[in-house]
């Protein structure tokens, strides 16, 4: 099929968005758990906020991640790396197809490319946070094996987000598509990661004053099905249910992200360190 068309670009872009939440592979659940966008394995478990949970032999590779003794054959590492670069590749495919499409206006091409570059920046942020220096593969790369991993990719990430913030609209008709405010907020986040506070502040002030967002009355409303895509949401990942894909529900990678306390498979248990961090005195 020729994907260098308006409809082809639309399908490729949906595929890029579909990769944001990680792998949705019911037949290879460890791949899903190692790549989920919440990063529960790589964040709280690798830090001291949570224990892997369950028993020692259940997903034992997470024990090595928690203990900072990761070996080269740890498939959680390999799965995360390949899934994130799969996301990068999908974004590059969108950019190449939009550039070649003959039945799209220049404005339509620019918006599709802006959304793809926003998503590509996200995948590279994830790669940078976990691996540090990684190869920069873009739509012009011919042989990825020749690209060195000799530097942090903040400049390339910033360039993608800067392009996106200048092209993307104030709001999108489809929920979950990136907007200029999502790009500005993400760019500010990238600056904060580099402790470039003076660069981040005006972006965040712009989002606060001109983005049209308001806080919801209850913080928990950001996590309830009934209040998705609310007034506080700047960029929110959309999930499908029973859509005929491999997983019965999308985001199978977070299926263990939430202790049940009911069986041996109790993953992602809050740690004593987390509890101690929130201890208070008699005065509250």
Coordinates of N, CA and C in Angstrom, one line a residue, residues 118-260:
X118 N 6.8 16.0 18.0 CA 6.4 16.0 19.4 C 6.6 14.6 20.0
X119 N 6.0 13.6 19.3 CA 6.1 12.3 19.8 C 7.6 11.7 19.8
X120 N 8.3 12.1 18.7 CA 9.7 11.7 18.7 C 10.5 12.2 19.8
X121 N 10.2 13.5 20.2 CA 10.9 14.1 21.3 C 10.6 13.3 22.6
X122 N 9.3 12.9 22.7 CA 8.9 12.1 23.9 C 9.7 10.8 24.0
X123 N 9.8 10.1 22.9 CA 10.6 8.8 22.9 C 12.0 9.1 23.3
X124 N 12.6 10.1 22.8 CA 14.0 10.4 23.1 C 14.2 10.9 24.5
X125 N 13.2 11.6 25.1 CA 13.3 11.9 26.5 C 13.3 10.6 27.3
X126 N 12.4 9.7 27.0 CA 12.4 8.4 27.7 C 13.7 7.7 27.6
X127 N 14.3 7.7 26.4 CA 15.6 7.0 26.1 C 16.7 7.7 26.9
X128 N 16.7 9.0 26.9 CA 17.7 9.8 27.6 C 17.6 9.6 29.1
X129 N 16.4 9.6 29.6 CA 16.3 9.4 31.1 C 16.8 8.1 31.5
X130 N 16.6 7.1 30.7 CA 17.0 5.7 31.1 C 18.4 5.3 30.8
X131 N 18.8 5.7 29.5 CA 20.1 5.3 29.0 C 21.2 6.3 29.0
X132 N 20.8 7.6 29.1 CA 21.8 8.7 28.9 C 22.1 9.0 27.5
X133 N 23.3 8.7 27.1 CA 23.7 9.0 25.7 C 23.3 7.9 24.8
X134 N 22.5 8.3 23.8 CA 21.9 7.3 22.8 C 22.1 7.8 21.4
X135 N 22.1 6.9 20.4 CA 22.2 7.4 19.0 C 21.0 8.2 18.6
X136 N 21.2 9.2 17.8 CA 20.1 10.0 17.3 C 19.8 9.6 15.9
X137 N 18.6 8.9 15.8 CA 18.1 8.4 14.5 C 17.0 9.3 14.1
X138 N 17.1 9.9 12.9 CA 16.0 10.7 12.4 C 15.6 10.3 11.0
X139 N 14.7 11.1 10.4 CA 14.1 10.7 9.1 C 15.2 10.6 8.0
X140 N 16.3 11.2 8.2 CA 17.4 11.3 7.2 C 18.5 10.2 7.4
X141 N 18.4 9.4 8.5 CA 19.4 8.4 8.8 C 19.3 7.3 7.8
X142 N 20.4 6.9 7.2 CA 20.5 5.8 6.2 C 20.9 4.5 6.9
X143 N 21.9 4.6 7.7 CA 22.4 3.3 8.4 C 22.5 3.6 9.9
X144 N 21.5 3.2 10.7 CA 21.6 3.5 12.1 C 22.8 3.0 12.8
X145 N 23.4 1.9 12.3 CA 24.5 1.3 13.0 C 25.8 2.2 12.9
X146 N 25.7 3.2 12.1 CA 26.9 4.1 12.0 C 26.8 5.3 12.9
X147 N 25.6 5.4 13.6 CA 25.4 6.6 14.4 C 25.9 6.4 15.8
X148 N 26.9 7.2 16.3 CA 27.4 7.0 17.6 C 26.5 7.5 18.7
X149 N 26.7 6.9 19.9 CA 26.0 7.4 21.1 C 27.0 8.1 22.0
X150 N 27.4 9.3 21.6 CA 28.5 10.0 22.2 C 28.1 11.3 22.9
X151 N 26.8 11.5 23.0 CA 26.3 12.8 23.6 C 24.9 12.7 24.0
X152 N 24.4 13.6 24.9 CA 23.0 13.7 25.3 C 22.3 14.4 24.2
X153 N 21.1 14.0 24.0 CA 20.3 14.5 22.8 C 19.4 15.7 23.1
X154 N 19.7 16.4 24.2 CA 18.8 17.6 24.5 C 18.6 18.5 23.4
X155 N 19.7 18.9 22.6 CA 19.4 19.9 21.6 C 18.5 19.4 20.5
X156 N 18.5 18.1 20.1 CA 17.6 17.6 19.1 C 16.2 17.5 19.7
X157 N 16.1 17.1 20.9 CA 14.8 17.1 21.6 C 14.1 18.4 21.6
X158 N 14.9 19.4 22.0 CA 14.4 20.8 22.1 C 14.0 21.3 20.7
X159 N 14.8 21.0 19.6 CA 14.4 21.4 18.3 C 13.1 20.8 17.9
X160 N 12.8 19.5 18.2 CA 11.6 18.9 17.8 C 10.4 19.6 18.6
X161 N 10.6 19.9 19.8 CA 9.5 20.5 20.6 C 9.3 21.9 20.2
X162 N 10.4 22.6 19.9 CA 10.2 24.0 19.5 C 9.5 24.1 18.2
X163 N 9.8 23.2 17.2 CA 9.0 23.1 16.0 C 7.6 22.9 16.3
X164 N 7.3 21.9 17.1 CA 5.9 21.5 17.4 C 5.1 22.7 18.1
X165 N 5.8 23.4 19.0 CA 5.0 24.5 19.6 C 4.7 25.6 18.7
X166 N 5.4 25.8 17.6 CA 5.2 26.8 16.7 C 4.2 26.5 15.6
X167 N 3.9 25.2 15.4 CA 3.0 24.7 14.4 C 1.7 24.2 14.9
X168 N 1.7 23.5 16.0 CA 0.5 22.8 16.5 C -0.6 23.8 16.9
X169 N -1.8 23.5 16.9 CA -2.9 24.4 17.2 C -3.2 24.5 18.7
X170 N -4.0 25.5 19.1 CA -4.3 25.7 20.5 C -5.0 24.5 21.0
X171 N -6.0 23.9 20.3 CA -6.7 22.7 20.7 C -6.8 21.8 19.5
X172 N -7.0 20.5 19.7 CA -7.2 19.6 18.7 C -8.6 19.0 18.7
X173 N -9.2 18.7 17.6 CA -10.6 18.1 17.6 C -10.5 16.7 18.2
X174 N -9.5 15.9 17.9 CA -9.4 14.6 18.5 C -8.7 14.7 19.8
X175 N -9.3 14.2 20.9 CA -8.6 14.1 22.2 C -7.4 13.3 22.1
X176 N -6.3 13.8 22.8 CA -5.1 13.0 22.9 C -4.1 13.4 21.9
X177 N -4.4 14.2 20.9 CA -3.4 14.7 19.9 C -2.7 15.9 20.6
X178 N -1.4 16.0 20.3 CA -0.6 17.0 20.9 C -1.0 18.4 20.4
X179 N -0.9 19.4 21.3 CA -1.2 20.8 21.0 C 0.0 21.6 21.2
X180 N -0.1 22.9 20.9 CA 1.1 23.8 21.2 C 1.4 23.9 22.6
X181 N 0.3 23.8 23.5 CA 0.5 23.9 24.9 C 1.2 22.6 25.5
X182 N 0.9 21.5 24.9 CA 1.6 20.2 25.3 C 3.0 20.4 24.9
X183 N 3.4 20.9 23.7 CA 4.7 21.0 23.3 C 5.5 22.0 24.2
X184 N 4.8 23.1 24.5 CA 5.5 24.1 25.4 C 5.8 23.5 26.8
X185 N 4.8 22.8 27.3 CA 4.9 22.2 28.7 C 6.1 21.2 28.6
X186 N 6.1 20.4 27.6 CA 7.1 19.3 27.5 C 8.5 20.0 27.3
X187 N 8.6 21.0 26.5 CA 9.9 21.7 26.4 C 10.3 22.3 27.7
X188 N 9.4 22.8 28.5 CA 9.8 23.3 29.8 C 10.3 22.2 30.7
X189 N 9.6 21.1 30.6 CA 10.1 19.9 31.4 C 11.5 19.5 31.0
X190 N 11.8 19.6 29.7 CA 13.2 19.3 29.2 C 14.2 20.3 29.8
X191 N 13.8 21.5 29.8 CA 14.7 22.6 30.4 C 14.9 22.3 31.9
X192 N 13.8 21.9 32.6 CA 13.9 21.7 34.0 C 14.9 20.5 34.3
X193 N 14.8 19.5 33.4 CA 15.7 18.3 33.6 C 17.2 18.7 33.5
X194 N 17.4 19.8 32.8 CA 18.8 20.3 32.7 C 19.1 21.5 33.6
X195 N 18.1 21.7 34.5 CA 18.3 22.8 35.5 C 18.3 24.2 34.8
X196 N 17.7 24.3 33.7 CA 17.7 25.6 33.0 C 16.4 26.3 33.4
X197 N 16.3 26.7 34.6 CA 15.1 27.3 35.1 C 14.6 28.6 34.5
X198 N 15.6 29.4 34.1 CA 15.2 30.7 33.5 C 14.6 30.4 32.1
X199 N 14.9 29.3 31.4 CA 14.3 29.0 30.1 C 12.9 28.4 30.3
X200 N 12.8 27.7 31.4 CA 11.5 27.0 31.6 C 10.4 27.9 32.1
X201 N 10.8 28.9 32.9 CA 9.8 29.7 33.6 C 8.9 30.5 32.6
X202 N 9.3 31.2 31.6 CA 8.4 31.9 30.7 C 7.5 30.9 29.9
X203 N 7.9 29.7 29.6 CA 7.1 28.8 28.9 C 5.9 28.3 29.8
X204 N 6.3 28.0 31.1 CA 5.3 27.6 32.0 C 4.3 28.7 32.4
X205 N 4.8 30.0 32.4 CA 3.9 31.1 32.7 C 3.0 31.3 31.5
X206 N 3.5 31.1 30.3 CA 2.6 31.2 29.1 C 1.5 30.2 29.1
X207 N 1.8 28.9 29.5 CA 0.8 27.9 29.6 C -0.2 28.2 30.7
X208 N 0.3 28.7 31.8 CA -0.6 29.0 32.9 C -1.5 30.2 32.6
X209 N -1.0 31.2 31.9 CA -1.8 32.4 31.7 C -2.6 32.4 30.4
X210 N -2.2 31.6 29.4 CA -2.8 31.7 28.1 C -3.3 30.4 27.6
X211 N -3.0 29.3 28.3 CA -3.4 28.0 27.8 C -4.8 27.6 27.9
X212 N -5.5 28.3 28.8 CA -6.9 28.0 29.0 C -7.2 26.8 29.9
X213 N -6.2 26.4 30.7 CA -6.4 25.3 31.6 C -6.7 25.7 33.0
X214 N -7.5 24.9 33.7 CA -7.9 25.2 35.1 C -7.8 24.0 35.9
X215 N -7.4 24.1 37.2 CA -7.3 22.9 38.1 C -8.7 22.4 38.4
X216 N -8.8 21.1 38.4 CA -10.1 20.4 38.8 C -10.2 20.6 40.3
X217 N -11.5 20.4 40.7 CA -11.8 20.6 42.2 C -11.1 19.6 43.1
X218 N -11.0 18.4 42.6 CA -10.3 17.3 43.4 C -9.2 16.7 42.5
X219 N -8.0 16.6 43.2 CA -6.9 16.0 42.5 C -7.1 14.6 41.9
X220 N -7.9 13.9 42.6 CA -8.2 12.5 42.2 C -9.0 12.4 40.9
X221 N -9.6 13.5 40.5 CA -10.3 13.6 39.2 C -9.4 13.4 38.0
X222 N -8.1 13.6 38.2 CA -7.1 13.4 37.1 C -6.9 11.9 36.8
X223 N -7.4 11.0 37.7 CA -7.2 9.6 37.5 C -8.4 8.7 37.5
X224 N -9.6 9.4 37.3 CA -10.8 8.6 37.2 C -11.4 8.6 35.8
X225 N -12.0 7.5 35.4 CA -12.5 7.3 34.1 C -13.5 8.3 33.8
X226 N -14.3 8.7 34.8 CA -15.5 9.6 34.5 C -15.0 11.0 34.3
X227 N -13.7 11.3 34.6 CA -13.3 12.7 34.4 C -12.0 12.8 33.6
X228 N -11.9 11.9 32.6 CA -10.8 12.0 31.7 C -10.8 13.2 30.8
X229 N -9.7 13.7 30.3 CA -9.6 14.8 29.4 C -10.3 16.0 30.1
X230 N -10.0 16.3 31.3 CA -10.7 17.4 32.0 C -9.9 18.7 31.8
X231 N -10.4 19.7 32.5 CA -9.8 21.1 32.2 C -8.4 21.2 32.7
X232 N -7.9 20.3 33.4 CA -6.5 20.3 33.9 C -5.5 19.6 33.0
X233 N -6.1 18.8 32.1 CA -5.3 17.9 31.2 C -4.6 18.7 30.1
X234 N -3.3 18.7 30.0 CA -2.6 19.4 28.9 C -2.3 18.3 27.8
X235 N -1.8 17.2 28.2 CA -1.6 16.1 27.2 C -2.0 14.8 27.9
X236 N -2.9 14.1 27.4 CA -3.4 12.9 28.1 C -3.5 11.7 27.1
X237 N -2.9 10.6 27.5 CA -2.8 9.4 26.6 C -4.2 8.8 26.6
X238 N -4.6 8.4 25.4 CA -5.9 7.8 25.2 C -5.7 6.3 25.1
X239 N -6.7 5.5 25.6 CA -6.6 4.1 25.6 C -7.9 3.5 24.9
X240 N -7.7 2.4 24.2 CA -8.8 1.7 23.6 C -9.1 0.5 24.4
X241 N -10.3 0.0 24.3 CA -10.8 -1.2 25.0 C -11.3 -2.2 24.1
X242 N -10.9 -3.5 24.2 CA -11.4 -4.5 23.3 C -11.4 -4.2 21.9
X243 N -10.3 -3.7 21.4 CA -10.2 -3.2 20.0 C -9.7 -4.3 19.0
X244 N -9.6 -5.5 19.5 CA -9.1 -6.6 18.6 C -7.6 -6.7 18.5
X245 N -6.9 -5.9 19.2 CA -5.4 -6.0 19.2 C -5.0 -7.1 20.2
X246 N -3.7 -7.3 20.4 CA -3.2 -8.5 21.1 C -3.7 -8.4 22.6
X247 N -3.8 -7.3 23.2 CA -4.2 -7.2 24.6 C -5.7 -6.9 24.6
X248 N -6.4 -7.5 25.5 CA -7.8 -7.2 25.6 C -8.1 -5.8 26.0
X249 N -7.2 -5.2 26.7 CA -7.3 -3.7 27.0 C -5.9 -3.2 26.8
X250 N -5.9 -1.9 26.3 CA -4.6 -1.3 26.1 C -3.9 -1.0 27.5
X251 N -2.6 -0.7 27.4 CA -1.8 -0.5 28.6 C -1.7 -1.6 29.5
X252 N -1.5 -2.8 28.9 CA -1.3 -4.0 29.8 C -0.1 -3.9 30.6
X253 N 0.8 -3.0 30.2 CA 2.1 -2.8 31.0 C 1.9 -2.3 32.4
X254 N 0.7 -1.7 32.6 CA 0.4 -1.2 34.0 C -0.5 -2.1 34.7
X255 N -0.7 -3.3 34.2 CA -1.7 -4.2 34.9 C -1.2 -4.5 36.3
X256 N 0.1 -4.5 36.5 CA 0.7 -4.8 37.9 C 0.9 -3.5 38.7
X257 N 0.6 -2.4 38.1 CA 0.9 -1.1 38.8 C -0.3 -0.7 39.7
X258 N -0.3 -1.3 40.8 CA -1.4 -1.2 41.8 C -1.5 -2.4 42.6
X259 N -0.9 -2.4 43.8 CA -0.9 -3.6 44.7 C -2.3 -4.1 45.0
X260 N -2.5 -5.4 45.0 CA -3.8 -6.0 45.3 C -3.8 -6.5 46.7

